[in-house]
PDB file of C-alpha atoms in Angstrom:
ATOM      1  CA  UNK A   1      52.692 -70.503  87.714  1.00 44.00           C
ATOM      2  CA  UNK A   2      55.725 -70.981  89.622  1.00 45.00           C
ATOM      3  CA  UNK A   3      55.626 -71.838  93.634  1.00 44.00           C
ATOM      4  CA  UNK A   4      57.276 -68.774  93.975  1.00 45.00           C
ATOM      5  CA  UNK A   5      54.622 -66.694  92.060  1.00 51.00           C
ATOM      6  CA  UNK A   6      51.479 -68.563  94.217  1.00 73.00           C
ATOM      7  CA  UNK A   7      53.574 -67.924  97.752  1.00 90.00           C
ATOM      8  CA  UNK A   8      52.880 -72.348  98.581  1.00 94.00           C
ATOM      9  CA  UNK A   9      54.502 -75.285  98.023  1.00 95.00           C
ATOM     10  CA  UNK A  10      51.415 -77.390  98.214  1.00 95.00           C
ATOM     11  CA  UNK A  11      47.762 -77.069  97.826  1.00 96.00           C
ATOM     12  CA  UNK A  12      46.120 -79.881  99.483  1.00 97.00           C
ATOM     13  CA  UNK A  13      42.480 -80.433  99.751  1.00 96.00           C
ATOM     14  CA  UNK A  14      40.760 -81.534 103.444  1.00 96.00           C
ATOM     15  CA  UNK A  15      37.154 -82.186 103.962  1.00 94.00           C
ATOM     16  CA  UNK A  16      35.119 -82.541 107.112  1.00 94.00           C
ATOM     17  CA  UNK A  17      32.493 -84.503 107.646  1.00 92.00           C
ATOM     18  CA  UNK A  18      30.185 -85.971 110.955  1.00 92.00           C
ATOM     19  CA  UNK A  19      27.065 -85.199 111.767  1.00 92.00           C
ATOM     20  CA  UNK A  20      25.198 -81.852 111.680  1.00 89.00           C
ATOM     21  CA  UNK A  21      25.891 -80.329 114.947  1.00 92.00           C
ATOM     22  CA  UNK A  22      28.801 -81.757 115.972  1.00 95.00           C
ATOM     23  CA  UNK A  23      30.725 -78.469 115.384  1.00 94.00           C
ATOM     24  CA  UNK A  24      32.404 -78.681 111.874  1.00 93.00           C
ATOM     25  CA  UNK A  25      32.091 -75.121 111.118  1.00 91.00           C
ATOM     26  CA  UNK A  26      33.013 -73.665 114.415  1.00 93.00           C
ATOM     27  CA  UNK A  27      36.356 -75.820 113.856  1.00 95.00           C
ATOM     28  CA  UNK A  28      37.103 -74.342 110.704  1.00 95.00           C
ATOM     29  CA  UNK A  29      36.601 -71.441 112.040  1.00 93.00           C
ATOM     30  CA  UNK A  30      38.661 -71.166 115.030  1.00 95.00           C
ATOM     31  CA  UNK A  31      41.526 -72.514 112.713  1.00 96.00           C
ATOM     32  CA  UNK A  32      41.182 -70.179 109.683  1.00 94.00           C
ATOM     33  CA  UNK A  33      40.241 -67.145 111.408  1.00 92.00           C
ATOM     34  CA  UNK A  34      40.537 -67.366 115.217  1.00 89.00           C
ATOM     35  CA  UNK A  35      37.214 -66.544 115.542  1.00 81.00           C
ATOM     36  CA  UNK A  36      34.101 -68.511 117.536  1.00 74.00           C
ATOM     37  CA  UNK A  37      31.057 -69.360 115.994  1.00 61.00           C
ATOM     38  CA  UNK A  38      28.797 -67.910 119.137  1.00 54.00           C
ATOM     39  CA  UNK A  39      25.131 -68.717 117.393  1.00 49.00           C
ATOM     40  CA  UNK A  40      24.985 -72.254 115.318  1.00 48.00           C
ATOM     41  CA  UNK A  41      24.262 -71.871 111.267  1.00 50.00           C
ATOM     42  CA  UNK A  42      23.294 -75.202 109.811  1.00 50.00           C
ATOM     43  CA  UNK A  43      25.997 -75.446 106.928  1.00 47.00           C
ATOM     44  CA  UNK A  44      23.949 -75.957 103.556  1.00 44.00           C
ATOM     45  CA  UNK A  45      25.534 -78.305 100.993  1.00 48.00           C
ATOM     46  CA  UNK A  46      29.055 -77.477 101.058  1.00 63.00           C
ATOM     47  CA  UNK A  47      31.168 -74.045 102.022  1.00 75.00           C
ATOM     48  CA  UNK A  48      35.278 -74.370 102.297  1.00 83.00           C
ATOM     49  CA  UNK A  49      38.036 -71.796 103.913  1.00 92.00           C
ATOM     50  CA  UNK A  50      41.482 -70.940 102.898  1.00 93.00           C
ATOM     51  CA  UNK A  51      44.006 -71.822 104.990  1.00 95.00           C
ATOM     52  CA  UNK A  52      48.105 -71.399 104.504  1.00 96.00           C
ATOM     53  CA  UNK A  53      50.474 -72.277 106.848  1.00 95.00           C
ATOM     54  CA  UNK A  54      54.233 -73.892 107.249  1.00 96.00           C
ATOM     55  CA  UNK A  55      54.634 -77.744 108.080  1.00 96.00           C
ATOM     56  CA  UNK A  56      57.955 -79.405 108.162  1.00 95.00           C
ATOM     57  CA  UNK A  57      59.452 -76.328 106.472  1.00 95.00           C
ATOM     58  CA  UNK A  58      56.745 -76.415 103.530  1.00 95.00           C
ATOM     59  CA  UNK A  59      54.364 -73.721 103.119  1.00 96.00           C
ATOM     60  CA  UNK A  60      50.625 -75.341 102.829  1.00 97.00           C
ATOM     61  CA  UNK A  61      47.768 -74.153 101.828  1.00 96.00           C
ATOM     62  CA  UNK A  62      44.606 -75.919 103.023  1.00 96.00           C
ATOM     63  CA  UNK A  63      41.629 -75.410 101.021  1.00 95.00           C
ATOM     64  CA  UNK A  64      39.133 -76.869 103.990  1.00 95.00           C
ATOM     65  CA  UNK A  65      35.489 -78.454 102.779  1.00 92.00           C
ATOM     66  CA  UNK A  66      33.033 -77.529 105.448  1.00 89.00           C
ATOM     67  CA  UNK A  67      30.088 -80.595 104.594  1.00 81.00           C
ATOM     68  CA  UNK A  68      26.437 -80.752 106.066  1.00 69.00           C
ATOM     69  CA  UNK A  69      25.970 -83.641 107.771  1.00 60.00           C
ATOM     70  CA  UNK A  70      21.997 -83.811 107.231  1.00 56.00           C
ATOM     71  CA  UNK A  71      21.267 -87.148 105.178  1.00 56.00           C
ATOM     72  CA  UNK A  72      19.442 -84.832 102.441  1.00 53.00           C
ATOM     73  CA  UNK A  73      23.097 -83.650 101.394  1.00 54.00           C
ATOM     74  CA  UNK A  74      24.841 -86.893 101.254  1.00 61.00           C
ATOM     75  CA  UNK A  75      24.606 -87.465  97.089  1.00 61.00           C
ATOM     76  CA  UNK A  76      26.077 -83.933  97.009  1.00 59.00           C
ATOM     77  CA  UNK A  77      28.901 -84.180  98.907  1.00 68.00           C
ATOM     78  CA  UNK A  78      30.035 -87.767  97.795  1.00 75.00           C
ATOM     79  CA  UNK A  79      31.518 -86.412  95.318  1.00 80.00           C
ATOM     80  CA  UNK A  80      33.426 -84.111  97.100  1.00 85.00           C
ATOM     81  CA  UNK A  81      35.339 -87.111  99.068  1.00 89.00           C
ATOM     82  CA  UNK A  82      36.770 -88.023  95.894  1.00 89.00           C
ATOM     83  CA  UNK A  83      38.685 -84.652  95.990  1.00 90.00           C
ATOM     84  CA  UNK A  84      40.096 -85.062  99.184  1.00 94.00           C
ATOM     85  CA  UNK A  85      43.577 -85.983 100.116  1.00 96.00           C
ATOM     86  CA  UNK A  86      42.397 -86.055 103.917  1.00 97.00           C
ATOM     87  CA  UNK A  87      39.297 -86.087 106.165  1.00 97.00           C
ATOM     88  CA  UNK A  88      38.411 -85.181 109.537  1.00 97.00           C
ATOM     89  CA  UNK A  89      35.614 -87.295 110.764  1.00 97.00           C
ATOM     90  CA  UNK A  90      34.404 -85.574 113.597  1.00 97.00           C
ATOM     91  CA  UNK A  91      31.648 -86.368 116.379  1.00 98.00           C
ATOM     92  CA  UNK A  92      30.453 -84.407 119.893  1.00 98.00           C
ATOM     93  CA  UNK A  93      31.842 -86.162 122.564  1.00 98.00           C
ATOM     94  CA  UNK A  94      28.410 -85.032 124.425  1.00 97.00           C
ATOM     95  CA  UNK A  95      26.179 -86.766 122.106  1.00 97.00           C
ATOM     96  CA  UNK A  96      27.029 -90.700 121.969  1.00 97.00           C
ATOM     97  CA  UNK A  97      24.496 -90.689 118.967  1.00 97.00           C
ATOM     98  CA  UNK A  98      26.844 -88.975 116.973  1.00 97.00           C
ATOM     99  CA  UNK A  99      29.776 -91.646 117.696  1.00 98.00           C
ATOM    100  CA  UNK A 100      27.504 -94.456 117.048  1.00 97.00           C
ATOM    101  CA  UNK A 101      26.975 -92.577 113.311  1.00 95.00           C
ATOM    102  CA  UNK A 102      30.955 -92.449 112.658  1.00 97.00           C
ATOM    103  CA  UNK A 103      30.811 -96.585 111.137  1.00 95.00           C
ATOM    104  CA  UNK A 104      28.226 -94.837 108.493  1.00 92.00           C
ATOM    105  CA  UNK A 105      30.403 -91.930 107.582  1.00 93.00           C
ATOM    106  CA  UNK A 106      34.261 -94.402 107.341  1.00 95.00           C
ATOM    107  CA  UNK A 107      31.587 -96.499 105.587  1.00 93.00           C
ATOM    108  CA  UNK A 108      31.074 -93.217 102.980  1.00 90.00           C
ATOM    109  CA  UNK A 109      34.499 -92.390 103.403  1.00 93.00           C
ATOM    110  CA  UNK A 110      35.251 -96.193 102.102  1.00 93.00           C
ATOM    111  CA  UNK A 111      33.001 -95.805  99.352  1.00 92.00           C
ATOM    112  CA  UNK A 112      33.635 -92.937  98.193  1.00 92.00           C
ATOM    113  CA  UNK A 113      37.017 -91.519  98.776  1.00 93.00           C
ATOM    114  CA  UNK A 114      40.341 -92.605  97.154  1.00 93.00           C
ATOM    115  CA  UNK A 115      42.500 -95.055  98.213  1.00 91.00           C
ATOM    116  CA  UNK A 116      45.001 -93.355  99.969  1.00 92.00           C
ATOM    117  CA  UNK A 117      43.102 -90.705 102.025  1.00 96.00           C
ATOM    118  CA  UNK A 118      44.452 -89.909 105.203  1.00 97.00           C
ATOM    119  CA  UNK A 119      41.579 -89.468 108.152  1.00 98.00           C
ATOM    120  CA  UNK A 120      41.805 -87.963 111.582  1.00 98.00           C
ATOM    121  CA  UNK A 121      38.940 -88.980 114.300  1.00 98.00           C
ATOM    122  CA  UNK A 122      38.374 -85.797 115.985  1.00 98.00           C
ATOM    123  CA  UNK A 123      36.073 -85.852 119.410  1.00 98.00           C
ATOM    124  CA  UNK A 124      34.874 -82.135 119.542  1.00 98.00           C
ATOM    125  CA  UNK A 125      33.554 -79.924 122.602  1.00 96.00           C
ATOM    126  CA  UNK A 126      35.725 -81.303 124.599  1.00 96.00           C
ATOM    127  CA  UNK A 127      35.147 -77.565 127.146  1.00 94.00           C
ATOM    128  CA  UNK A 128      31.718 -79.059 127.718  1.00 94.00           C
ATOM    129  CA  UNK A 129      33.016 -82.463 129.505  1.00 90.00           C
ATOM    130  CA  UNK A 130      35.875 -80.092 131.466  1.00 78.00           C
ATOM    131  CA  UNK A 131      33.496 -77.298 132.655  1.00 77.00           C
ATOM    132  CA  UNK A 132      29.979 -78.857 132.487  1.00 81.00           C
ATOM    133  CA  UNK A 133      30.622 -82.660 132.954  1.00 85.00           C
ATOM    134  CA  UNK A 134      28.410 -83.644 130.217  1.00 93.00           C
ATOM    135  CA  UNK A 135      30.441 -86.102 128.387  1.00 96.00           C
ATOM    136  CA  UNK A 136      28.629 -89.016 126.998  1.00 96.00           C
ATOM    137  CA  UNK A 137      31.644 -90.954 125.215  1.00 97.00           C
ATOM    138  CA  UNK A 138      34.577 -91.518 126.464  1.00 97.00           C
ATOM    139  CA  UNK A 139      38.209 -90.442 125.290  1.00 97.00           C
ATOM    140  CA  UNK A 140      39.150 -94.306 125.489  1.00 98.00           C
ATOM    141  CA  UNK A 141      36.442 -95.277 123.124  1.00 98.00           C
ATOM    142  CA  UNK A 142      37.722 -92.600 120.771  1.00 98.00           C
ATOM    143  CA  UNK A 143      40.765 -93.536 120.853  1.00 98.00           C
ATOM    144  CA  UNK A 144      39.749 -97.516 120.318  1.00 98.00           C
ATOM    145  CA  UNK A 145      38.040 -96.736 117.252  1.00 98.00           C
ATOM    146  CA  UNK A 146      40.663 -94.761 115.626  1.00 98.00           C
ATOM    147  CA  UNK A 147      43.118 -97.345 116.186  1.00 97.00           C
ATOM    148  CA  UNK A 148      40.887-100.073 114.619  1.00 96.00           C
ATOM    149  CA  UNK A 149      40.718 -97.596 111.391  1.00 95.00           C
ATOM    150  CA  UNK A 150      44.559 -96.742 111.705  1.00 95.00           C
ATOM    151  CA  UNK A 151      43.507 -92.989 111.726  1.00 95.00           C
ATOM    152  CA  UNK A 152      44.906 -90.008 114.213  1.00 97.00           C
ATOM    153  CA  UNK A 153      42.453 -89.027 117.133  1.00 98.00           C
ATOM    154  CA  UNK A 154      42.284 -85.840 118.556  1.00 98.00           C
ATOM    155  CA  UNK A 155      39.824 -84.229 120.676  1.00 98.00           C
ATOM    156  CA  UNK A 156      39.349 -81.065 120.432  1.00 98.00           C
ATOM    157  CA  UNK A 157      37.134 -78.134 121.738  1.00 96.00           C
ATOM    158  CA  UNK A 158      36.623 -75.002 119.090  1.00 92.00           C
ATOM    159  CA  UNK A 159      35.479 -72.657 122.205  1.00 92.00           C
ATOM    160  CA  UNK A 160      38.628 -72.772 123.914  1.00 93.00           C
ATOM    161  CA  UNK A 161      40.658 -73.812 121.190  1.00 94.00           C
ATOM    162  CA  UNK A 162      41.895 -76.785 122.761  1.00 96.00           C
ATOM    163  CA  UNK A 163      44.086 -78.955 120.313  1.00 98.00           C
ATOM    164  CA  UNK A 164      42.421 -77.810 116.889  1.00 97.00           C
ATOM    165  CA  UNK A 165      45.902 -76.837 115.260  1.00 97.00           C
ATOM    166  CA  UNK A 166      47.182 -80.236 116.290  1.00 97.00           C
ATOM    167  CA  UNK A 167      44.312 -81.811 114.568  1.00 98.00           C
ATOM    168  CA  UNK A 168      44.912 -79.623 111.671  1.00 98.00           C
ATOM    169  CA  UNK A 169      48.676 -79.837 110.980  1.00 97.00           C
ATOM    170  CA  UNK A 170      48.836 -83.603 112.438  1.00 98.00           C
ATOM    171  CA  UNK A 171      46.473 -84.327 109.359  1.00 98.00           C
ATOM    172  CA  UNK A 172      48.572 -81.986 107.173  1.00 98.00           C
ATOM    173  CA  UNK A 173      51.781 -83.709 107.813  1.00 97.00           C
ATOM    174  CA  UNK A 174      50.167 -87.021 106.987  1.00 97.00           C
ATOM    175  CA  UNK A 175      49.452 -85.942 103.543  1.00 97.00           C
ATOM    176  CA  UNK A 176      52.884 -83.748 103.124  1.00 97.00           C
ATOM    177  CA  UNK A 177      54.746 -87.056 103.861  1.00 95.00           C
ATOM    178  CA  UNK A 178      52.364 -88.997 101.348  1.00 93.00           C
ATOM    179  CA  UNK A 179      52.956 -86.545  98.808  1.00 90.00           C
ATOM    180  CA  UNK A 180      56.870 -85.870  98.810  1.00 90.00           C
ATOM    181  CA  UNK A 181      57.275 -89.964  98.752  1.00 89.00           C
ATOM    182  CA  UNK A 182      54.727 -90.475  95.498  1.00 81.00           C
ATOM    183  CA  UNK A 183      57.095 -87.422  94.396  1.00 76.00           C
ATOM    184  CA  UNK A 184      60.085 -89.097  95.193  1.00 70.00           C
ATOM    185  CA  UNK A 185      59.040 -92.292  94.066  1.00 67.00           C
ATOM    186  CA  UNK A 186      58.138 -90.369  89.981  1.00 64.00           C
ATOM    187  CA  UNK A 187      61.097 -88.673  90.274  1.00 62.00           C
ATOM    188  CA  UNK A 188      63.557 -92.128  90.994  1.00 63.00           C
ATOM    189  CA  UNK A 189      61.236 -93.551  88.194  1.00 60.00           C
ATOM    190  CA  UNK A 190      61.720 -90.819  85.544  1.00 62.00           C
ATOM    191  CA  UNK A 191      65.335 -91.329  86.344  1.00 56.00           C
ATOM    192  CA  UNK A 192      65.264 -94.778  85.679  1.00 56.00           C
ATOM    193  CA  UNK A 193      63.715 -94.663  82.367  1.00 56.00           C
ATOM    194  CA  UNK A 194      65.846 -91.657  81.379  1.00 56.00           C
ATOM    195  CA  UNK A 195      69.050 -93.948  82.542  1.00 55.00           C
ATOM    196  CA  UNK A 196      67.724 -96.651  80.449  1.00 55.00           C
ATOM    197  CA  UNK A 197      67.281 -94.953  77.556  1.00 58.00           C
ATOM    198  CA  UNK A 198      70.963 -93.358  77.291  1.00 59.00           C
ATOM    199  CA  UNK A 199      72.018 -97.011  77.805  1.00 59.00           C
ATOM    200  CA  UNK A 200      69.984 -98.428  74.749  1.00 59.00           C
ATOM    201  CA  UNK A 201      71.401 -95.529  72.779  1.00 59.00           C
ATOM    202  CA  UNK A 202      74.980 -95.780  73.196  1.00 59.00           C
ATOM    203  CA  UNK A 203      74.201 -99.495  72.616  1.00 60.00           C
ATOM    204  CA  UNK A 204      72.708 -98.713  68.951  1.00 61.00           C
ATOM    205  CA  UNK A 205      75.730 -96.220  68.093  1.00 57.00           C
ATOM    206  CA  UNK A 206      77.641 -97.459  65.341  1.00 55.00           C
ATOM    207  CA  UNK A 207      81.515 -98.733  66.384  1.00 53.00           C
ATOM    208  CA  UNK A 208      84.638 -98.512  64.234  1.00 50.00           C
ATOM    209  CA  UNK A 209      83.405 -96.173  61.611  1.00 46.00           C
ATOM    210  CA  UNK A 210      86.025 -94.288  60.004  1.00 44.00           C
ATOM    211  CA  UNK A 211      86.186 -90.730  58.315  1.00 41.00           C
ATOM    212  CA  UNK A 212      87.813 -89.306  55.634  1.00 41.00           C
ATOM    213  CA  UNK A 213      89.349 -85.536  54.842  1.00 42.00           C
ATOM    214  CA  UNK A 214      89.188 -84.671  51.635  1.00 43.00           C
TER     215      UNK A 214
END
């Protein structure tokens, strides 16, 4: 199928993972459909959203992993890390329990995901340190981490949809750039060997050979 036929230029896959709670699906949500998440479903396993957009003049399509973040679901989404091309790793900036759990899930992410995955640190419900006052970690310590781990940090709020595209395409554009070098990189390679071979085979034609009319 051609890119013109499936309306995208690339499908990249993003999964999210933190602890339960910490407002995964309401961010997914508010990105994909606009929409709030006014009553809290615990996501079971694994449920993902469609998402296509344009970065950098490319039209995306995000197919976003919503994980659970209760331990019982951790063999099942392992191997869903492996599939990922990038990962936000989100905790609740109200609950410093939930920051102190982020080491365990870079340490999955580590373990589990491949080499090159890009990560974003996202510090959600951000409205309920600006309105209520009840923020328990700081933005500096967010930021601290995220710099140790060379990742992007964001934070974020899904009920007033305070910096969730950012989050979104900032990720997005990490991979984009990731994938049109390793692109570049095949196609100066495939050029190389195709030079090379041309070369060996005018090397191995035949000189001064003569024909005759009769």
């Amino acid at each position: 199928m051609s890119h013109v036929d499936r309306n995208y230029d690339h499908l990249f896959k993003v999964l999210l993972c933190g602890d339960s709670g910490v407002g995964k699906t309401c961010l997914i949500s508010q990105f994909t459909d606009n929409q709030i998440r006014r009553s809290h479903i615990t996501t079971i396993g694994i449920d993902f959203k469609l998402k296509t957009f344009t970065v950098q003049g490319k039209r995306i399509r995000l197919q976003i992993w919503d994980t659970a973040g209760q331990e019982r679901f951790e063999t099942l989404t392992a191997q869903y890390y492996r599939r990922a091309q990038g990962i936000l790793l989100v905790y609740d900036i109200t609950q410093d329990a939930t920051f102190g759990n982020v080491t365990k899930w870079l340490r999955n992410i580590e373990e589990n995901a491949v080499d090159d995955v890009k990560v974003t640190l996202v510090g959600n419900k951000l409205d309920l340190d600006q309105q209520q006052g009840q923020r328990q970690v700081t933005t500096r310590k967010g930021e601290k981490l995220a710099k140790q781990h060379k990742c992007q940090f964001f934070e974020t709020s899904a009920w007033s949809n305070t910096n969730i595209t950012e989050a979104f395409t900032g990720l997005t554009e990490q991979i984009l750039n990731s994938a049109e070098q390793r692109i570049g990189s095949e196609r100066s390679e495939s050029k190389l060997v195709l030079t090379s071979s041309i070369k060996s085979s005018v090397q191995q034609e035949p000189h001064g050979s003569s024909w005759c009319c009769g």
